[in-house]
Rosetta silent file (secondary structure, phi, psi, omega in degrees, C-alpha in Angstrom):
SEQUENCE: XXXXXXXXXXXXXXXXXXXXXXXXXXXXXXXXXXXXXXXXXXXXXXXXXXXXXXXXXXXXXXXXXXXXXXXXXXXXXXXXXXXXXXXXXXXXXXXXXXXXXXXXXXXXXXXXXXXXXXXXXXXXXXXXXXXXXXXXXXXXXXXXXXXXXXXXXXXXXXXXXXXXXXXXXXXXXXXXXXXXXXXXXXXXXXXXXXXXXXXX
SCORE:     score description
SCORE:     0.000 S_00000001
   1 L     0.000  120.844  177.032  -13.558  -11.892    1.183 S_00000001
   2 L  -134.571  152.443  177.632  -12.636   -8.926    3.326 S_00000001
   3 L   -61.687  145.154 -179.891  -10.596   -8.589    6.498 S_00000001
   4 L   -70.816  141.964  177.350  -12.689   -8.707    9.643 S_00000001
   5 L  -128.043  151.009 -178.843  -13.283   -5.388   11.293 S_00000001
   6 L   -73.617  -30.891  179.780  -14.546   -4.578   14.752 S_00000001
   7 L  -149.271 -165.915 -179.689  -16.891   -1.900   13.433 S_00000001
   8 L  -121.322   65.521  178.709  -17.540    0.055   10.269 S_00000001
   9 L   -70.686  173.392 -177.768  -15.495    3.237   10.671 S_00000001
  10 L   -59.654  136.974  176.290  -14.902    5.612    7.800 S_00000001
  11 L   -68.544  149.648  174.250  -12.940    4.144    4.933 S_00000001
  12 L   -62.657  -10.198  179.327   -9.551    5.688    4.136 S_00000001
  13 L   -93.017    4.364 -178.026  -11.175    6.431    0.786 S_00000001
  14 L   -59.244  146.633 -179.065  -13.805    8.679    2.374 S_00000001
  15 L   -59.510  145.891  177.191  -14.170   12.081    0.708 S_00000001
  16 L  -134.771  162.560  178.957  -12.077   14.843    2.205 S_00000001
  17 L   -57.923  -41.209  176.537  -11.883   18.557    1.740 S_00000001
  18 L  -147.687  129.954  178.796   -8.540   18.027    0.051 S_00000001
  19 L   -89.410    0.688 -173.725   -6.743   14.774   -0.764 S_00000001
  20 H   -56.917  -49.078  179.898   -3.445   16.547   -1.419 S_00000001
  21 H   -59.745  -42.074  179.502   -1.740   15.690    1.915 S_00000001
  22 H   -65.943  -43.225  179.323   -2.780   12.044    1.660 S_00000001
  23 H   -61.773  -40.606  178.502   -1.712   11.814   -1.965 S_00000001
  24 H   -63.431  -42.388  179.169    1.662   13.352   -1.114 S_00000001
  25 H   -61.998  -49.748 -177.911    2.133   10.881    1.715 S_00000001
  26 H   -63.840  -37.494  178.000    1.210    7.867   -0.389 S_00000001
  27 H   -66.005  -37.945  176.663    3.442    9.004   -3.250 S_00000001
  28 H   -62.918  -40.800  179.454    6.317    9.372   -0.800 S_00000001
  29 H   -58.740  -49.544 -176.183    5.664    5.843    0.477 S_00000001
  30 H   -72.609  -34.544  178.358    5.859    4.248   -2.973 S_00000001
  31 H   -64.627  -44.641 -179.651    8.819    6.374   -4.101 S_00000001
  32 H   -67.293  -43.504 -179.970   10.844    5.459   -1.007 S_00000001
  33 H   -61.444  -43.298  179.833    9.876    1.778   -1.164 S_00000001
  34 H   -62.048  -42.860 -178.654   10.843    1.569   -4.820 S_00000001
  35 H   -67.845  -44.849 -176.311   14.228    3.212   -4.164 S_00000001
  36 H   -64.999  -39.180 -176.066   15.094    1.167   -1.082 S_00000001
  37 L   -96.129    5.454  177.780   14.294   -2.185   -2.665 S_00000001
  38 L    58.314   42.702 -171.785   15.700   -1.353   -6.088 S_00000001
  39 L   -96.035  157.362  174.583   12.338   -2.137   -7.655 S_00000001
  40 L   -73.919  -27.662 -178.548   10.897   -1.490  -11.093 S_00000001
  41 E  -159.712  158.469  173.528    7.670   -0.319   -9.472 S_00000001
  42 E  -146.118  148.582 -178.942    5.884    0.127   -6.184 S_00000001
  43 E  -148.278  153.126  171.115    2.232    0.763   -5.445 S_00000001
  44 E  -114.936  127.179  174.685   -0.216    1.380   -2.630 S_00000001
  45 E  -115.295  126.812  178.350   -3.685   -0.112   -2.935 S_00000001
  46 E  -102.935  145.384 -178.954   -6.308    0.982   -0.417 S_00000001
  47 E   -81.850  122.835  172.803   -9.309   -1.099    0.556 S_00000001
  48 E   -95.134  101.761 -174.057  -12.669    0.384   -0.357 S_00000001
  49 L   -68.706  -26.098 -178.703  -14.879   -1.361    2.196 S_00000001
  50 L   -70.177  -37.053 -177.987  -18.117   -0.175    0.589 S_00000001
  51 L  -104.341   -4.225 -176.958  -17.409   -1.845   -2.748 S_00000001
  52 L    57.172   49.089 -179.989  -15.075   -4.596   -1.429 S_00000001
  53 E  -131.234  155.552  169.670  -12.368   -3.526   -3.870 S_00000001
  54 E  -100.328  135.966 -174.530   -8.701   -2.626   -3.762 S_00000001
  55 E  -123.934  127.490  174.544   -7.894    0.678   -5.446 S_00000001
  56 E   -66.285  120.361 -179.595   -4.510    1.843   -6.719 S_00000001
  57 E  -112.198  -20.369  176.008   -3.916    5.153   -4.916 S_00000001
  58 E  -155.419  139.155 -178.629   -0.213    5.755   -5.595 S_00000001
  59 E  -139.676  137.994  174.634    2.247    4.228   -8.052 S_00000001
  60 E  -125.473  131.278 -179.796    5.969    4.767   -8.614 S_00000001
  61 E    90.793 -141.932 -177.707    7.749    3.428  -11.682 S_00000001
  62 L   -53.781  126.758  176.144    6.086    1.091  -14.153 S_00000001
  63 L    90.009   -1.311 -174.806    2.404    1.914  -14.537 S_00000001
  64 L   -67.512  -20.712 -177.772    2.456    5.242  -12.725 S_00000001
  65 L   -75.442  -23.521 -171.835    0.999    7.062  -15.725 S_00000001
  66 L  -136.712   -7.525 -173.311   -2.244    5.087  -15.809 S_00000001
  67 L   -82.152  -28.107 -176.564   -2.733    2.799  -12.792 S_00000001
  68 L   -59.229  127.399 -177.557   -3.924    5.302  -10.163 S_00000001
  69 L    98.164  -18.254  177.964   -7.661    4.839   -9.716 S_00000001
  70 L   -65.576  136.782 -177.981   -7.683    1.333  -11.204 S_00000001
  71 E  -133.420  156.541  178.052   -9.664   -1.016   -8.958 S_00000001
  72 E  -153.625  162.071 -177.607  -10.339   -4.741   -8.698 S_00000001
  73 E   -56.293  137.862 -173.411  -12.156   -7.149   -6.333 S_00000001
  74 L   -65.725  -17.469 -179.030  -10.446   -7.321   -2.935 S_00000001
  75 L   -90.702    0.053 -173.919  -10.281  -11.112   -2.973 S_00000001
  76 L   -94.595  145.982  170.913   -8.266  -11.416   -6.195 S_00000001
  77 H    69.430 -175.298 -178.014   -4.580  -12.003   -6.677 S_00000001
  78 H   -68.100  -40.002  177.799   -1.690  -11.764   -4.261 S_00000001
  79 H   -59.828  -40.149  177.971   -2.666   -8.262   -3.116 S_00000001
  80 H   -63.863  -40.232  178.031   -6.105   -9.617   -2.264 S_00000001
  81 H   -63.946  -42.930 -179.557   -4.577  -12.486   -0.292 S_00000001
  82 H   -64.406  -42.395  179.072   -2.346  -10.084    1.658 S_00000001
  83 H   -64.987  -37.463 -178.284   -5.283   -7.773    2.395 S_00000001
  84 H   -75.806  -42.073 -176.034   -7.439  -10.695    3.531 S_00000001
  85 H   -83.751  -26.524 -174.607   -4.808  -12.526    5.577 S_00000001
  86 L    73.723   17.904 -178.485   -3.019   -9.488    6.976 S_00000001
  87 L  -116.717  144.498  175.853    0.307  -11.233    6.264 S_00000001
  88 L   -73.689  162.146 -177.881    3.213  -10.105    4.040 S_00000001
  89 E  -151.531  143.259  174.180    4.201  -12.234    1.068 S_00000001
  90 E  -130.411  135.310  176.928    7.115  -12.542   -1.359 S_00000001
  91 E  -130.298  117.382 -177.380    7.084  -14.468   -4.635 S_00000001
  92 L   -77.631  -30.036 -178.417   10.336  -14.746   -6.582 S_00000001
  93 L  -135.358   96.314 -176.545    8.811  -16.269   -9.716 S_00000001
  94 H   -67.623  -21.814 -178.130    5.228  -15.258  -10.395 S_00000001
  95 H   -66.930  -19.003 -178.260    5.033  -17.433  -13.504 S_00000001
  96 H  -112.278    4.263 -176.300    4.936  -20.540  -11.287 S_00000001
  97 L   -97.673  121.016 -176.381    2.814  -19.224   -8.424 S_00000001
  98 L   -68.252  -20.447 -179.220   -0.847  -20.332   -8.492 S_00000001
  99 L   -81.096  -10.263  179.866   -1.986  -17.378   -6.374 S_00000001
 100 L   -78.769  123.870 -179.459   -0.810  -14.908   -9.018 S_00000001
 101 L   -92.805   94.304 -175.140   -3.744  -13.646  -11.075 S_00000001
 102 H   -64.828  -36.691  179.949   -2.165  -13.138  -14.492 S_00000001
 103 H   -64.621  -34.323  177.030   -5.355  -11.823  -16.086 S_00000001
 104 H   -66.736  -43.877  178.018   -5.534   -9.186  -13.377 S_00000001
 105 H   -61.790  -41.213  179.722   -1.925   -8.177  -14.042 S_00000001
 106 H   -62.407  -33.267  179.821   -2.624   -7.999  -17.755 S_00000001
 107 H   -68.819  -21.539  177.525   -5.519   -5.644  -17.071 S_00000001
 108 L   -90.943   -3.363  178.016   -3.057   -3.245  -15.403 S_00000001
 109 L    68.981   13.964  174.329   -0.757   -3.381  -18.473 S_00000001
 110 L  -140.341  119.368 -178.543    2.247   -4.377  -16.352 S_00000001
 111 L  -111.455  104.493 -178.712    3.150   -8.019  -15.679 S_00000001
 112 L   -78.008  161.926  174.991    5.914   -8.346  -13.058 S_00000001
 113 L   -92.622  -29.196 -179.515    8.238  -11.314  -12.637 S_00000001
 114 L  -142.771  161.891 -174.846    8.426  -11.021   -8.851 S_00000001
 115 E  -153.962  138.921  168.530    6.482   -9.323   -6.096 S_00000001
 116 E  -121.427  137.327 -179.069    6.750   -8.389   -2.437 S_00000001
 117 E  -143.873  143.697  178.498    3.632   -7.214   -0.634 S_00000001
 118 E  -139.450  145.074 -179.698    2.777   -6.192    2.913 S_00000001
 119 E   -75.806  147.103  171.277   -0.513   -5.134    4.485 S_00000001
 120 E   -92.080  103.444 -172.888   -1.144   -1.588    5.646 S_00000001
 121 E  -115.001  132.152  174.204   -2.449   -2.303    9.143 S_00000001
 122 E  -130.174  113.100 -174.800   -3.720    0.181   11.713 S_00000001
 123 L    64.979 -122.893  178.822   -4.959   -1.378   14.931 S_00000001
 124 L  -100.909    6.426 -175.408   -7.132   -4.301   13.902 S_00000001
 125 E  -103.772  137.943  168.660   -7.918   -2.890   10.462 S_00000001
 126 E   -92.930  116.253 -178.660   -6.269   -3.654    7.152 S_00000001
 127 E   -86.235  -25.150 -176.820   -6.318   -0.375    5.225 S_00000001
 128 E   168.785 -154.217 -174.065   -4.705   -1.739    2.076 S_00000001
 129 E  -140.954  138.375  171.265   -1.529   -3.207    0.625 S_00000001
 130 E  -104.936  123.284 -179.693    1.951   -1.928   -0.208 S_00000001
 131 E  -114.109  144.587  171.174    3.502   -3.737   -3.185 S_00000001
 132 E  -125.517  120.058 -174.133    7.052   -3.748   -4.508 S_00000001
 133 E  -107.467  134.554  178.813    7.355   -5.211   -8.009 S_00000001
 134 L    51.364   55.302  175.256   10.503   -6.678   -9.542 S_00000001
 135 L   -69.731  164.948  177.337   12.750   -5.748   -6.633 S_00000001
 136 L   -60.435  147.443 -178.203   16.476   -6.379   -6.863 S_00000001
 137 H   -54.973  -35.846 -179.696   17.323  -10.098   -6.374 S_00000001
 138 H   -63.907  -38.508 -177.310   19.167   -9.298   -3.130 S_00000001
 139 H   -69.819  -49.045 -171.528   16.103   -7.604   -1.668 S_00000001
 140 H   -80.084   -9.174 -179.047   13.474  -10.186   -2.480 S_00000001
 141 L   -91.053   -0.462 -174.399   15.592  -13.207   -1.499 S_00000001
 142 L  -113.396  130.242  175.190   15.903  -12.122    2.123 S_00000001
 143 H   -62.542  -35.028  179.355   13.374  -12.683    4.891 S_00000001
 144 H   -59.959  -38.915  179.444   14.891   -9.645    6.564 S_00000001
 145 H   -67.246  -37.439  177.327   13.938   -7.505    3.588 S_00000001
 146 H   -66.461  -37.118  176.086   10.345   -8.716    3.735 S_00000001
 147 H   -62.876  -39.505  178.000   10.327   -7.833    7.449 S_00000001
 148 H   -64.123  -41.075  178.371   11.587   -4.351    6.544 S_00000001
 149 H   -63.359  -42.165  179.388    8.814   -3.960    3.982 S_00000001
 150 H   -63.176  -39.982  177.975    6.251   -5.062    6.569 S_00000001
 151 H   -64.959  -42.106  178.117    7.657   -2.547    9.067 S_00000001
 152 H   -59.977  -44.387 -179.100    7.543    0.171    6.428 S_00000001
 153 H   -63.597  -40.204  178.665    3.934   -0.709    5.639 S_00000001
 154 H   -62.908  -43.005 -179.515    2.945   -0.556    9.315 S_00000001
 155 H   -69.217  -37.941  177.070    4.495    2.863    9.727 S_00000001
 156 H   -62.772  -38.891  178.047    2.941    4.091    6.493 S_00000001
 157 H   -64.750  -39.365  177.955   -0.452    2.916    7.760 S_00000001
 158 H   -62.803  -42.676  178.769    0.081    4.830   11.005 S_00000001
 159 H   -65.766  -38.330  179.744    0.922    7.958    9.029 S_00000001
 160 H   -63.695  -37.806  179.603   -2.104    7.411    6.793 S_00000001
 161 H   -70.581  -27.002  173.491   -4.392    7.243    9.800 S_00000001
 162 H   -68.769  -41.410  178.704   -3.013   10.557   11.019 S_00000001
 163 H   -67.047  -40.198 -175.634   -3.788   12.010    7.603 S_00000001
 164 L  -121.601   75.014 -177.891   -7.247   10.339    7.482 S_00000001
 165 L   -69.368  155.785  175.313   -8.549   10.120   11.068 S_00000001
 166 L   -71.315  130.861  179.653  -11.779    8.327   11.916 S_00000001
 167 L   -72.872  149.258  175.181  -14.585   10.860   12.205 S_00000001
 168 L   -90.950  -14.142  176.878  -16.527   11.121   15.445 S_00000001
 169 L  -154.244  160.710 -176.631  -19.585   12.285   13.522 S_00000001
 170 H   -58.403  -31.791 -176.348  -20.739   12.399    9.928 S_00000001
 171 H   -69.103  -15.770 -176.528  -20.085   16.124    9.780 S_00000001
 172 H   -94.494    1.169 -178.294  -16.364   15.583   10.382 S_00000001
 173 L   -57.186  -38.976 -177.283  -15.778   13.333    7.350 S_00000001
 174 L   -93.585   17.659 -177.030  -14.601   16.285    5.312 S_00000001
 175 L   -62.037  130.601 -179.480  -12.485   17.831    8.060 S_00000001
 176 L   -73.390  147.103  177.572   -9.357   19.425    6.632 S_00000001
 177 L   -71.389  129.530  176.988   -5.960   18.254    7.850 S_00000001
 178 L   -88.363  167.855 -173.566   -4.331   20.804   10.102 S_00000001
 179 H   -59.270  -40.223 -177.978   -0.644   21.667    9.927 S_00000001
 180 H   -64.914  -41.961  179.809    0.366   19.741   13.041 S_00000001
 181 H   -64.208  -42.370 -179.955   -1.273   16.519   11.841 S_00000001
 182 H   -63.210  -42.590  178.852    0.382   16.791    8.452 S_00000001
 183 H   -63.465  -40.310  179.016    3.770   17.371   10.067 S_00000001
 184 H   -61.392  -44.372 -178.719    3.267   14.371   12.361 S_00000001
 185 H   -64.238  -46.283 -178.651    2.428   12.098    9.442 S_00000001
 186 H   -69.644  -29.454  176.869    5.357   13.205    7.322 S_00000001
 187 H   -67.486  -39.573  176.415    7.683   12.960   10.326 S_00000001
 188 H   -57.540  -47.385 -178.446    6.661    9.324   10.808 S_00000001
 189 H   -66.294  -42.104 -179.917    7.473    8.574    7.202 S_00000001
 190 H   -63.201  -40.361  178.370   10.753   10.493    7.287 S_00000001
 191 H   -63.398  -41.426 -179.589   11.925    8.664   10.406 S_00000001
 192 H   -66.418  -40.048  178.272   11.156    5.330    8.844 S_00000001
 193 H   -58.978  -41.979  179.250   13.022    6.232    5.658 S_00000001
 194 H   -62.735  -41.932  179.461   16.109    7.024    7.722 S_00000001
 195 H   -62.273  -47.943 -176.785   15.859    3.674    9.536 S_00000001
 196 H   -67.031  -41.043  179.654   15.464    1.698    6.321 S_00000001
 197 H   -67.597  -29.220 -179.864   18.235    3.501    4.481 S_00000001
 198 H   -77.690  -21.749 -177.250   20.535    2.961    7.439 S_00000001
 199 H  -112.173   -4.862 -175.701   19.909   -0.783    7.582 S_00000001
 200 L   -74.543    0.000    0.000   19.354   -1.545    3.892 S_00000001
């Protein structure tokens, strides 16, 4: 199960001359999300359309030492549901939720009690999922907080697409990010952080 796409543009996982700007952006996303929601961990999983898998690309908090690069089928678990449906989701008690794939969590060596997740959407494409694990009770009990996470995820996806633009030809897949594009992406993220911190 994968989200429908209008065409088959380059995956956000496509090789690049240097992944440093994208990695910095994604790490900023998970660090800020974890801080704002008072979470034990936060992660970004990007959709690899070629293999139909979700891949951990940035992790903050629990699991950050070993989860990056870990991948699993895109249809599994809550992250898979969010990626497929394009809808955010919050679960206060994962032990009672049938959509929670406990074996998948065990394979990552971190089993959360609660989870908030929102899709990273750019245009009509789902690029991946932003997760916040074991957020503070105040954060995960509010619909408003889930809306904030969804807004954060949308803005992060916009910044990610600036970092990883769709190539117009095969030769441009490895095009290096220029300074202006990097500044634009980081400015998007910085503006969003200010908004969230001001309303959190």
